[in-house]
Structure formats: C-alpha cells, structure tokens
C-alpha positions as semicolon CSV with decimal commas, in nm:
position;residue;x (nm);y (nm);z (nm)
1;M;10,242;10,536;9,601
2;N;10,544;10,768;9,706
3;E;10,733;10,605;9,991
4;N;10,528;10,900;10,282
5;Q;10,202;10,806;10,084
6;T;9,962;10,527;10,301
7;L;9,762;10,294;10,061
8;Y;9,477;10,398;10,189
9;A;9,519;10,741;10,099
10;A;9,711;10,645;9,733
11;F;9,357;10,463;9,713
12;A;9,148;10,738;9,725
13;G;9,321;10,974;9,526
14;H;9,304;10,744;9,271
15;L;8,941;10,720;9,346
16;S;8,910;11,046;9,281
17;A;9,093;11,087;8,980
18;A;8,836;10,804;8,867
19;L;8,541;11,013;8,982
20;D;8,715;11,306;8,748
21;A;8,767;11,107;8,481
22;L;8,428;11,023;8,419
23;E;8,315;11,431;8,499
24;A;8,523;11,485;8,264
25;A;8,424;11,257;8,003
26;G;8,046;11,351;8,086
27;T;7,991;11,065;8,246
28;L;7,892;11,211;8,585
29;P;7,799;11,542;8,652
30;G;7,998;11,805;8,843
31;G;8,031;11,973;9,161
32;L;7,893;11,660;9,341
33;K;7,928;11,588;9,731
34;R;8,193;11,327;9,737
35;S;8,255;11,396;10,130
36;A;8,083;11,053;10,202
37;I;8,291;10,823;9,994
38;T;8,505;10,545;10,167
39;V;8,719;10,321;10,058
40;E;8,791;10,063;10,314
41;P;8,845;9,683;10,385
42;P;8,539;9,442;10,274
43;R;8,380;9,289;10,591
44;D;8,440;8,973;10,423
45;P;8,810;8,972;10,357
46;S;8,784;8,696;10,084
47;H;8,530;8,953;9,865
48;G;8,913;9,145;9,815
49;D;9,170;9,367;9,994
50;L;8,966;9,701;9,936
51;A;8,604;9,803;9,911
52;T;8,457;10,113;9,813
53;N;8,079;10,247;9,860
54;A;8,165;10,570;9,569
55;A;7,893;10,465;9,307
56;M;7,596;10,406;9,639
57;V;7,680;10,727;9,708
58;L;7,694;10,961;9,398
59;A;7,428;10,760;9,171
60;K;7,129;10,923;9,353
61;P;7,229;11,320;9,315
62;A;7,410;11,222;8,972
63;G;7,057;11,081;8,847
64;M;7,243;10,718;8,701
65;K;7,175;10,363;8,864
66;P;7,423;10,242;9,127
67;R;7,552;9,947;8,895
68;D;7,540;10,150;8,584
69;L;7,774;10,428;8,750
70;A;7,983;10,162;8,923
71;E;8,049;9,987;8,567
72;A;8,201;10,290;8,480
73;L;8,451;10,332;8,792
74;V;8,534;9,943;8,741
75;G;8,659;10,095;8,411
76;E;8,853;10,314;8,526
77;L;8,995;10,115;8,865
78;S;9,097;9,847;8,649
79;K;9,353;10,063;8,450
80;L;9,560;10,083;8,795
81;D;9,908;9,872;8,794
82;D;9,810;9,868;9,165
83;V;9,457;9,677;9,118
84;T;9,472;9,316;8,970
85;S;9,058;9,348;8,989
86;A;8,768;9,540;9,048
87;E;8,410;9,387;9,081
88;I;8,092;9,482;9,150
89;A;7,959;9,380;9,430
90;G;7,550;9,354;9,533
91;P;7,413;9,670;9,425
92;G;7,652;9,899;9,321
93;F;7,956;9,842;9,601
94;I;8,283;9,782;9,467
95;N;8,538;9,561;9,551
96;M;8,902;9,544;9,468
97;R;9,223;9,350;9,507
98;V;9,556;9,492;9,557
99;A;9,889;9,390;9,352
100;P;10,151;9,245;9,667
101;A;10,368;9,529;9,518
102;A;10,153;9,769;9,675
103;W;10,190;9,577;10,001
104;L;10,515;9,608;9,970
105;A;10,551;10,004;9,948
106;E;10,292;10,084;10,208
107;L;10,511;9,856;10,491
108;R;10,847;10,113;10,314
109;A;10,577;10,389;10,384
110;I;10,651;10,261;10,773
111;A;10,991;10,261;10,755
112;A;10,971;10,601;10,600
113;L;10,725;10,789;10,808
114;G;10,859;10,618;11,138
115;A;10,702;10,811;11,454
116;D;10,462;10,952;11,205
117;Y;10,325;10,703;10,989
118;G;9,940;10,721;11,077
119;R;9,976;11,108;11,146
120;S;9,707;11,298;10,992
121;T;9,592;11,606;10,895
122;M;9,204;11,520;10,910
123;G;9,156;11,812;11,197
124;G;9,302;12,101;11,011
125;G;9,422;12,240;11,305
126;K;9,094;12,342;11,471
127;T;9,119;12,360;11,827
128;V;8,930;12,106;12,053
129;N;8,873;12,157;12,429
130;V;8,912;11,860;12,618
131;E;8,790;11,892;12,971
132;Y;8,872;11,573;13,148
133;V;8,936;11,464;13,522
134;S;8,812;11,807;13,703
135;A;8,761;11,615;14,031
136;N;8,659;11,835;14,357
137;P;9,026;11,983;14,500
138;T;8,919;11,824;14,857
139;G;9,163;11,497;14,872
140;P;9,395;11,278;14,645
141;M;9,306;11,146;14,302
142;H;9,136;10,786;14,384
143;M;9,058;10,538;14,170
144;G;8,768;10,651;14,006
145;H;8,927;10,925;13,885
146;C;9,199;10,732;13,697
147;R;8,965;10,621;13,424
148;G;8,893;10,924;13,288
149;A;9,167;11,073;13,396
150;V;9,338;10,804;13,131
151;V;9,035;10,829;12,886
152;G;9,077;11,207;12,811
153;D;9,442;11,279;12,811
154;A;9,470;10,972;12,560
155;L;9,184;11,140;12,306
156;A;9,406;11,447;12,403
157;T;9,647;11,282;12,265
158;L;9,490;11,126;11,984
159;L;9,331;11,458;11,815
160;E;9,662;11,574;11,822
161;F;9,803;11,288;11,634
162;A;9,490;11,339;11,404
163;G;9,590;11,713;11,268
164;H;9,371;11,936;11,606
165;K;9,526;12,139;11,824
166;V;9,387;12,030;12,164
167;V;9,320;12,255;12,561
168;R;9,352;12,009;12,788
169;E;9,140;12,145;13,038
170;Y;9,076;12,094;13,404
171;Y;8,816;12,233;13,569
172;V;8,817;12,338;13,946
173;N;8,520;12,308;14,140
174;D;8,636;12,550;14,408
175;A;8,263;12,766;14,463
176;G;8,018;12,472;14,579
177;A;7,959;12,320;14,981
178;Q;8,248;12,079;14,928
179;V;8,525;12,363;14,957
180;Q;8,369;12,503;15,257
181;V;8,384;12,126;15,479
182;L;8,725;12,098;15,364
183;A;8,870;12,430;15,520
184;R;8,656;12,400;15,822
185;S;8,841;12,003;15,810
186;V;9,166;12,195;15,758
187;H;9,156;12,418;16,062
188;I;9,083;12,153;16,308
189;R;9,400;11,963;16,137
190;Y;9,562;12,328;16,161
191;R;9,447;12,320;16,573
192;E;9,603;11,981;16,574
193;A;9,905;12,144;16,448
194;L;9,938;12,405;16,721
195;G;9,925;12,058;17,010
196;E;9,521;12,047;17,025
197;D;9,410;11,748;17,087
198;V;9,085;11,718;16,866
199;G;8,977;11,433;16,868
200;E;8,744;11,183;16,676
201;I;8,696;11,445;16,310
202;P;8,380;11,519;16,325
203;E;8,131;11,357;16,139
204;G;8,054;11,524;15,749
205;L;8,407;11,633;15,751
206;Y;8,683;11,559;15,572
207;P;8,883;11,266;15,846
208;G;9,187;11,156;15,580
209;D;9,580;11,222;15,698
210;Y;9,605;11,426;15,436
211;L;9,516;11,721;15,532
212;I;9,768;11,660;15,851
213;P;10,103;11,835;15,625
214;V;9,852;12,153;15,509
215;G;9,722;12,179;15,907
216;K;10,140;12,242;15,942
217;A;10,169;12,408;15,683
218;L;9,923;12,700;15,816
219;A;10,027;12,650;16,140
220;D;10,360;12,762;16,070
221;E;10,211;13,057;15,826
222;F;10,008;13,215;16,111
223;G;10,088;13,002;16,423
224;D;9,776;13,076;16,652
225;R;9,669;13,342;16,477
226;Y;9,318;13,135;16,354
227;A;9,305;12,885;16,601
228;K;9,045;13,046;16,863
229;A;8,899;13,313;16,600
230;P;8,586;13,275;16,456
231;E;8,495;13,117;16,139
232;S;8,407;13,429;15,945
233;E;8,788;13,514;15,978
234;W;8,951;13,307;15,831
235;L;8,711;13,033;15,582
236;V;8,771;13,177;15,268
237;L;9,155;13,217;15,382
238;F;9,172;12,876;15,510
239;R;8,958;12,731;15,159
240;E;9,190;12,949;14,945
241;K;9,534;12,786;15,050
242;A;9,296;12,402;15,131
243;V;9,221;12,373;14,774
244;A;9,578;12,524;14,636
245;A;9,721;12,275;14,815
246;M;9,497;11,994;14,737
247;M;9,578;12,091;14,289
248;D;9,906;12,051;14,389
249;M;9,836;11,751;14,511
250;I;9,587;11,628;14,247
251;R;9,911;11,735;14,000
252;A;10,189;11,533;14,155
253;D;9,925;11,237;14,138
254;L;9,830;11,299;13,791
255;A;10,191;11,317;13,676
256;L;10,225;10,989;13,853
257;L;9,991;10,893;13,494
258;G;10,246;11,099;13,266
259;I;9,881;11,361;13,229
260;E;9,963;11,710;13,279
261;H;9,686;12,010;13,194
262;E;9,759;12,323;12,987
263;V;9,403;12,539;13,136
264;F;9,318;12,522;13,496
265;S;8,967;12,657;13,505
266;S;8,870;12,786;13,874
267;E;8,435;12,823;13,912
268;A;8,507;13,092;14,177
269;E;8,702;13,308;13,981
270;L;8,450;13,215;13,675
271;Q;8,145;13,339;13,933
272;A;8,368;13,685;14,083
273;S;8,389;13,777;13,708
274;G;8,073;13,784;13,646
275;K;8,034;13,542;13,330
276;P;7,741;13,313;13,505
277;D;7,539;13,692;13,488
278;E;7,669;13,760;13,111
279;A;7,498;13,431;13,053
280;E;7,204;13,433;13,225
281;A;7,156;13,856;13,082
282;W;7,234;13,721;12,716
283;L;6,987;13,371;12,755
284;R;6,709;13,601;12,844
285;S;6,757;13,863;12,541
286;K;6,719;13,536;12,330
287;G;6,464;13,423;12,512
288;L;6,562;13,098;12,677
289;V;6,609;13,240;13,052
290;Y;6,261;13,338;13,196
291;D;6,132;13,354;13,575
292;G;5,877;13,063;13,628
293;V;5,834;12,858;13,906
294;L;5,872;12,451;13,933
295;E;5,655;12,206;13,922
296;A;5,589;12,013;14,285
297;P;5,800;11,701;14,243
298;K;5,573;11,401;14,153
299;G;5,496;11,154;14,381
300;K;5,446;11,228;14,766
301;T;5,532;11,626;14,780
302;P;5,715;11,729;15,112
303;E;5,518;11,884;15,294
304;D;5,797;12,192;15,360
305;W;5,804;12,225;14,966
306;E;5,660;12,600;14,872
307;P;5,650;12,718;14,534
308;V;5,918;12,979;14,434
309;E;6,045;13,163;14,141
310;L;6,318;13,061;13,968
311;P;6,530;13,200;13,630
312;L;6,490;12,875;13,485
313;F;6,638;12,806;13,098
314;K;6,413;12,619;12,845
315;S;6,529;12,379;12,815
316;T;6,235;12,161;12,694
317;R;6,283;12,367;12,356
318;F;6,567;12,108;12,350
319;G;6,464;11,817;12,437
320;D;6,511;11,765;12,823
321;D;6,207;11,727;13,005
322;Q;6,177;11,993;13,204
323;D;6,246;12,313;13,203
324;R;6,610;12,380;13,476
325;P;6,671;12,677;13,698
326;I;6,953;12,786;13,724
327;K;6,990;13,002;14,023
328;K;6,910;12,869;14,373
329;S;6,664;13,073;14,591
330;D;6,885;13,205;14,758
331;G;7,034;13,385;14,468
332;T;7,344;13,155;14,430
333;W;7,385;12,972;14,069
334;T;7,331;12,609;14,065
335;Y;7,572;12,348;13,958
336;F;7,377;12,350;13,605
337;G;7,396;12,741;13,610
338;A;7,814;12,807;13,683
339;D;7,851;12,491;13,451
340;L;7,658;12,703;13,177
341;A;7,841;13,023;13,215
342;Y;8,158;12,803;13,183
343;H;8,087;12,609;12,899
344;Y;8,052;12,967;12,690
345;Q;8,318;13,032;12,787
346;K;8,512;12,700;12,666
347;A;8,312;12,752;12,365
348;Q;8,490;13,123;12,283
349;E;8,789;12,974;12,247
350;A;8,760;12,615;12,118
351;D;8,599;12,486;11,721
352;A;8,450;12,170;11,877
353;L;8,461;12,095;12,346
354;V;8,449;11,739;12,487
355;D;8,394;11,623;12,822
356;I;8,459;11,318;12,992
357;W;8,240;11,295;13,263
358;G;8,167;11,022;13,556
359;A;7,820;10,801;13,377
360;D;7,692;10,935;13,786
361;H;7,657;11,282;13,554
362;A;7,430;11,121;13,299
363;G;7,164;11,227;13,417
364;T;7,295;11,595;13,363
365;V;7,359;11,536;12,977
366;K;7,115;11,666;12,792
367;R;7,011;11,953;12,979
368;I;7,390;12,093;12,917
369;K;7,456;12,019;12,543
370;A;7,046;12,204;12,527
371;A;7,259;12,445;12,708
372;V;7,561;12,449;12,480
373;A;7,331;12,431;12,176
374;A;7,157;12,704;12,250
375;M;7,465;12,971;12,359
376;T;7,655;12,866;12,035
377;G;7,385;12,800;11,781
378;A;7,240;13,195;11,746
379;D;7,418;13,312;11,508
380;G;7,467;12,971;11,326
381;E;7,606;12,606;11,372
382;P;7,620;12,588;11,745
383;T;8,005;12,401;11,842
384;P;8,011;12,071;11,824
385;F;8,040;11,939;12,154
386;E;7,945;11,615;12,342
387;V;8,025;11,412;12,622
388;K;8,171;11,095;12,748
389;L;8,094;10,922;13,042
390;V;8,284;10,681;13,223
391;Q;8,195;10,404;13,421
392;M;8,379;10,336;13,769
393;V;8,625;10,104;13,790
394;Q;8,611;9,811;14,073
395;L;8,948;9,731;14,251
396;L;8,992;9,365;14,260
397;K;9,280;9,148;14,381
398;G;9,282;8,827;14,313
399;G;8,902;8,823;14,234
400;Q;8,840;8,978;14,599
401;P;8,714;9,351;14,681
402;F;9,008;9,529;14,753
403;K;9,071;9,820;14,961
404;M;9,359;10,055;15,136
405;S;9,505;10,343;15,252
406;K;9,450;10,534;15,545
407;R;9,619;10,810;15,379
408;A;9,283;10,917;15,206
409;G;9,003;10,728;15,490
410;T;8,837;10,526;15,300
411;F;8,922;10,511;14,940
412;V;9,236;10,365;14,710
413;T;9,446;10,605;14,560
414;L;9,573;10,652;14,244
415;A;9,928;10,663;14,428
416;D;9,933;10,389;14,554
417;V;9,763;10,180;14,270
418;V;10,041;10,346;14,073
419;E;10,301;10,235;14,292
420;M;10,162;9,873;14,308
421;V;10,193;9,832;13,929
422;G;10,313;10,082;13,718
423;K;10,192;10,365;13,513
424;D;10,182;10,195;13,174
425;V;9,943;9,905;13,304
426;V;9,737;10,157;13,477
427;R;9,711;10,344;13,148
428;F;9,742;10,036;12,926
429;T;9,465;9,861;13,095
430;M;9,239;10,143;13,093
431;L;9,167;10,187;12,791
432;T;9,079;9,780;12,749
433;R;8,755;9,861;12,769
434;K;8,514;10,085;12,608
435;P;8,463;10,374;12,883
436;D;8,061;10,339;12,887
437;A;8,163;9,977;13,011
438;Q;8,184;9,839;13,329
439;M;8,550;9,723;13,465
440;D;8,733;9,495;13,679
441;F;9,075;9,593;13,800
442;D;9,269;9,292;13,924
443;F;9,618;9,366;14,064
444;D;9,713;9,040;13,995
445;K;9,501;8,999;13,665
446;V;9,682;9,341;13,485
447;V;10,035;9,218;13,604
448;E;10,018;8,864;13,488
449;A;10,239;8,690;13,186
450;S;9,972;8,536;12,947
451;K;9,768;8,599;12,670
452;D;9,421;8,654;12,820
453;N;9,632;9,011;12,992
454;P;9,642;9,268;12,702
455;V;9,881;9,460;12,820
456;F;10,126;9,186;12,854
457;Y;10,014;9,068;12,492
458;V;10,101;9,389;12,328
459;Q;10,410;9,461;12,505
460;Y;10,546;9,135;12,448
461;C;10,460;9,173;12,088
462;H;10,710;9,477;12,072
463;A;10,975;9,267;12,351
464;R;10,952;8,992;12,048
465;V;11,046;9,237;11,762
466;C;11,308;9,330;11,996
467;S;11,522;9,024;12,126
468;T;11,426;8,872;11,753
469;L;11,618;9,178;11,617
470;R;11,907;9,099;11,881
471;K;11,961;8,754;11,814
472;A;11,922;8,813;11,394
473;A;12,211;9,091;11,479
474;A;12,426;8,802;11,722
475;E;12,433;8,622;11,407
476;G;12,501;8,884;11,199
477;M;12,167;8,952;10,983
478;G;12,008;9,226;10,996
479;P;11,682;9,387;10,827
480;S;11,617;9,509;10,492
481;A;11,409;9,665;10,187
482;E;11,617;9,474;9,898
483;H;11,464;9,158;9,848
484;L;11,077;9,211;10,008
485;E;10,906;9,061;9,696
486;L;11,040;8,696;9,883
487;L;10,773;8,794;10,175
488;G;10,495;8,551;10,102
489;E;10,135;8,539;10,169
490;E;10,146;8,569;10,600
491;E;10,380;8,843;10,625
492;L;10,127;8,985;10,312
493;E;9,797;8,924;10,577
494;L;10,030;9,140;10,832
495;V;10,122;9,399;10,637
496;K;9,735;9,463;10,500
497;L;9,634;9,434;10,900
498;A;9,885;9,668;10,991
499;A;9,765;9,900;10,682
500;Q;9,504;10,032;10,832
501;F;9,660;10,199;11,159
502;P;9,672;10,533;10,982
503;R;9,209;10,470;10,930
504;M;9,188;10,366;11,256
505;V;9,378;10,659;11,402
506;E;9,101;10,902;11,206
507;A;8,821;10,745;11,259
508;A;8,896;10,704;11,665
509;A;8,926;11,066;11,708
510;A;8,617;11,129;11,429
511;A;8,445;10,901;11,744
512;R;8,644;11,109;12,031
513;E;8,747;10,690;12,077
514;P;9,099;10,672;12,213
515;H;8,999;10,282;12,345
516;R;8,988;10,169;11,917
517;V;9,373;10,233;11,955
518;A;9,395;9,967;12,268
519;F;9,194;9,749;12,024
520;F;9,372;9,792;11,741
521;L;9,731;9,748;11,851
522;H;9,544;9,384;12,062
523;D;9,426;9,247;11,686
524;L;9,789;9,344;11,564
525;A;10,015;9,166;11,876
526;A;9,776;8,856;11,824
527;A;9,848;8,883;11,413
528;F;10,277;8,917;11,486
529;H;10,248;8,624;11,759
530;G;10,040;8,361;11,518
531;Y;10,298;8,504;11,252
532;W;10,562;8,377;11,508
533;N;10,468;8,111;11,604
534;L;10,426;7,940;11,252
535;G;10,822;7,950;11,324
536;N;10,754;7,664;11,627
537;D;10,633;7,399;11,402
538;R;10,812;7,459;11,026
539;V;11,153;7,574;11,031
540;E;11,142;7,767;10,723
541;K;10,838;8,009;10,827
542;R;11,100;8,107;11,111
543;I;11,155;8,489;11,109
544;I;11,577;8,413;11,085
545;N;11,624;8,114;10,858
546;A;12,018;8,086;10,833
547;S;11,957;7,881;10,504
548;D;11,788;8,203;10,330
549;G;11,975;8,531;10,425
550;N;11,773;8,779;10,217
551;Q;11,458;8,628;10,339
552;T;11,544;8,682;10,712
553;A;11,615;9,017;10,612
554;A;11,318;9,079;10,430
555;R;11,101;8,899;10,721
556;L;11,317;9,131;10,983
557;F;11,247;9,397;10,796
558;L;10,869;9,317;10,852
559;A;10,938;9,266;11,227
560;V;11,072;9,612;11,302
561;Q;10,750;9,739;11,093
562;I;10,564;9,569;11,320
563;G;10,727;9,657;11,632
564;Q;10,743;10,098;11,545
565;L;10,355;10,030;11,462
566;V;10,300;9,933;11,802
567;R;10,537;10,211;11,931
568;N;10,299;10,419;11,772
569;G;9,966;10,299;11,915
570;L;10,094;10,310;12,224
571;A;10,261;10,666;12,265
572;L;9,938;10,748;12,118
573;L;9,779;10,572;12,419
574;G;10,078;10,725;12,680
575;V;10,233;10,407;12,694
576;E;10,638;10,363;12,625
577;A;10,708;10,018;12,456
578;V;10,915;9,780;12,659
579;E;11,238;9,602;12,475
580;E;11,285;9,272;12,735
581;M;11,044;9,111;12,946
C-alpha cells in the first residue's frame, strides 16, 4: 500500500488481482462483470475487519458453487502480507483480518492526503445538475427554505468531492400569478413612498415591511409617473423591478449561509424563448401529448365544472394515476407544462439531474419523473433524475413554538436565525436528520454545550484535538509517525473507523445523501471522545504521557489525523471547524 492509497481502495485492488490470477489459472472464466463486488466492514466486527461478496456475485455467471469460488479466492488473498486471516462465512462470503501495519499505513495516508483524504474519482467528471432552493421571488428567505438550501448545497459539494462536475441551479418562478401579486403589492409601497396614506395592505397582497425600500427605490426612479396610471402601464415594469429586488435579497440571504448558485434560470425567459412550445411539439411527435378531456373530479362534481379539451401528457404510461394537462383552458402553461420544458432544457447540459423539493410537492414527483424519462429516453437510456423531498422545520425555543420578525410579516426569516445562532450551527443542524424526516430546530438546544447537541459534540472533538496539541507543544512534545507501532488496540479501533471515510463519501454521493457525512462525523467524534476519556481513570491511557515521549508522539499523530478527518467532513457540509470552545 503506497502512502497515497487508502486501505479500502488497496483491498479492492488486491481482490481484483486475485480474480485476475484465478482467470489466468483457468479457475474462473474471463470477462465477468465485477461492478457489484464490494469490500466493506462485516456487519459483526467480531467476524473480522473486511468482508467481500465477490464469490456470491460471480459464482452464478461463472457456473460455480459460491463456496468453491470462495475457497479459491481465500487461497489467493491469504498470500497477501496485509491479510492475517481469510475465512469463508455462510454460503460464500469472505471475511478477512488485516495486519496492524496496514491500518498504520492508513494513518499515514490520511496525513499524506490531508484535505484530499476521501476525495474520489467515482463521478468520472460527469455533470450533475443540482437544483435547490428555487423559492418564489416574493420575499426574504424563511426557515421553510433553509433546510432544502443546506441539503442541496452540501450535496453539490459532496458530488464535486466524489469526482463529479456540478451545476448549482436556482429556478426563478417569475411567470406565475404570485409575481403579479408582488407587483401590485410593490405599487402600494411605491405610492406610500410618494406620501400617499395607503392604510392597511389589502388582503391577498404581500404585507411585509421588506417591500418598503423597493417602493422607495421606484419612487426615486420614476417620481409620480405611475401613481395614478392604469395597471396595464406599470404591471410588467413593476413586476420585473420587484423580482430583481427580491432576487437580490434572496442571494444576500443565501450568502449568509455560504450558498451561491452558478445558474439562475427564469421561468419567464424560458416561456418567452418558446421552450415549452418546443417540448410540446417534440412530445406530440412521439405520441406522448394528445388533446383530450380530463375526467370529472372524483366525488361530488362542482356545479361549474365543464369538460374542456386540453393538451394532455400521457403520464399514465409511466406509472401516474391520470394523464396531466400541460396547458390551462386559457392557453397559459400549467406549472407542470413549464416545469417539463425546464427539465428538458436542464437535461441537455447534464448527465444527471437532482431536484431538492419541499415535501408539499410530493404529489407531483411521479409525473415530472415520468416526463423526464419520456423526453430524455427516447433515443436510449433516460437521463438519471432524482427528486429529494425535504420536510418542514418546526422552530422552537425552550421547547415552545417560536415566532418573530415584523420584517417578513408572519414568518421567521433565515437572516434572523443565522444572526441568532450563526451559519455553521444552522448548516450542521439541518443535516443531523434525514431530509424526509420531520425536524425540530430549538434555538436553545442547538447552542447547548452538551453531548446531546450533535453540533457541539463534533466541534468539541476538533477543539479537543487542537487543545491537546497546544498542551503537548507547551510541554515540548509534538506528533510523529516514527513509532506508530506503539499504538495499541484502542487506537487501531479508532483508525478502523476513520478508514471508512472514503467509502462513506462514495456511498453518500451515490445515494445523494449528504446527511451521511454528518452521521459519520458524529460516530467519529463519539469514538474519539470515548478514547480520550480512557485517560480520565488511567494515566497510562492519556494521549500525553510524559513518561513515554515516543508513544505520546504516536498518539498525537493519531489525534492530528482525526482532526483532519473532522475538518474534511465539516468542509463537505460547508461548516468551519473550531479550534477552541
């Protein structure tokens, strides 16, 4: 194992070489597909350090019994210096025990690779478009948007680390009825800025104070030109100005979380450029859009319901429960119709698509996935497309529901929350649960100095490493890899956990699940805190042991690498590691 190769990658190579040897000997036929073969820790640590399913995967296509193939593989793997034992378990799994020297080599690999430890070429440079946030441009970001923003951003960073090119995209919904409402709301604030007493903001318009500066800017620019003018003269202009102002506000809010998108796609521009018409024509040519009449709504039919012929997408062919209209009866595009064209456009520029949506959009997932499969798979394999649903966040303080912010009207803004607890606390907390699970965000708990607070627990691990190094330096000691053989079983257990970081990165990227990084960091922190606490009762187990300088140097070297891993993991989550707490 060279110092820049990780242990799991090395063993994948060893296994491949063993299979090559069996092919060369005629034991195994050549050309078998090996992509489903894994090297991973066994479920039960007492069974060994590593396990592989190679014999189980290859036996059937090779026309062999799994145990026979496993025996042949064990014969090859047992020749390796890094393997102290290789045994067959069950129908044909192989468990291996790894020599301590291999784990110590992994520690050196972490040191050699530093910030690149865990970086992968798995993505092969393929482009993944990650679309996230995409909040309506009608006001500041609120906590309902925050979780999806963090999940999408962390996923984008994770995919890059795993070898993908990534496009971070925001879809600006600037063509629907909500932006007309925004324009009318801003017109009231414009008149107010000119000195008119506008009274209460009418029901159905946006009442938040955040529109006051927008109205003032329009009054400064246009004077009273549009104060008494009919709506037809100012609606489009005010809509464009207001959307631009809202997008500036949204970008500023996202910047507070360290989030920056490379691409902002406008729904209005998409429609103006005729993309939905192109998509409709293409789908009609493939027999996937037809003119038809929707069935009456189930249950009691409304009195004003009339059958209307509409262009319908054949989503039932792809598992949906009914065909879906792409246009309304007035000829404007349905949200689905415009969305369909937008995804077709995205798929032209990317090898895979990921959307991060609020859980309230769950009902539309099946139809948009059907549409993307239809449009991108006509001439071969469809573009891989996943929708990750994110549940809402319930805000609490001391266990009680929390509300604030006159600026926004009735909701809690993202800016308010970042100001109260800080960017890193918000980002890490948003990734401490699976996105599709409900989340409580308690302002008191997320800043609590307690092992029950995952943010504190992981950051304290890094701070503890740093403080230990400072203390050692004050005593004239420092980390060294010269005598790593002095590390014992407790230290090797810590290395075995650390060594899983690269494969966790690949698995998290493949599953599009950045929360796995936060979970791993919590496990690593727990293991390090447990190891550190051994010295509370037994002086000889302390990292700094004044009576043994070589062992102290080796333990400090281990601590440095644990700190490096915490930094690497936190960087994927967009969080900075702290050096003291």
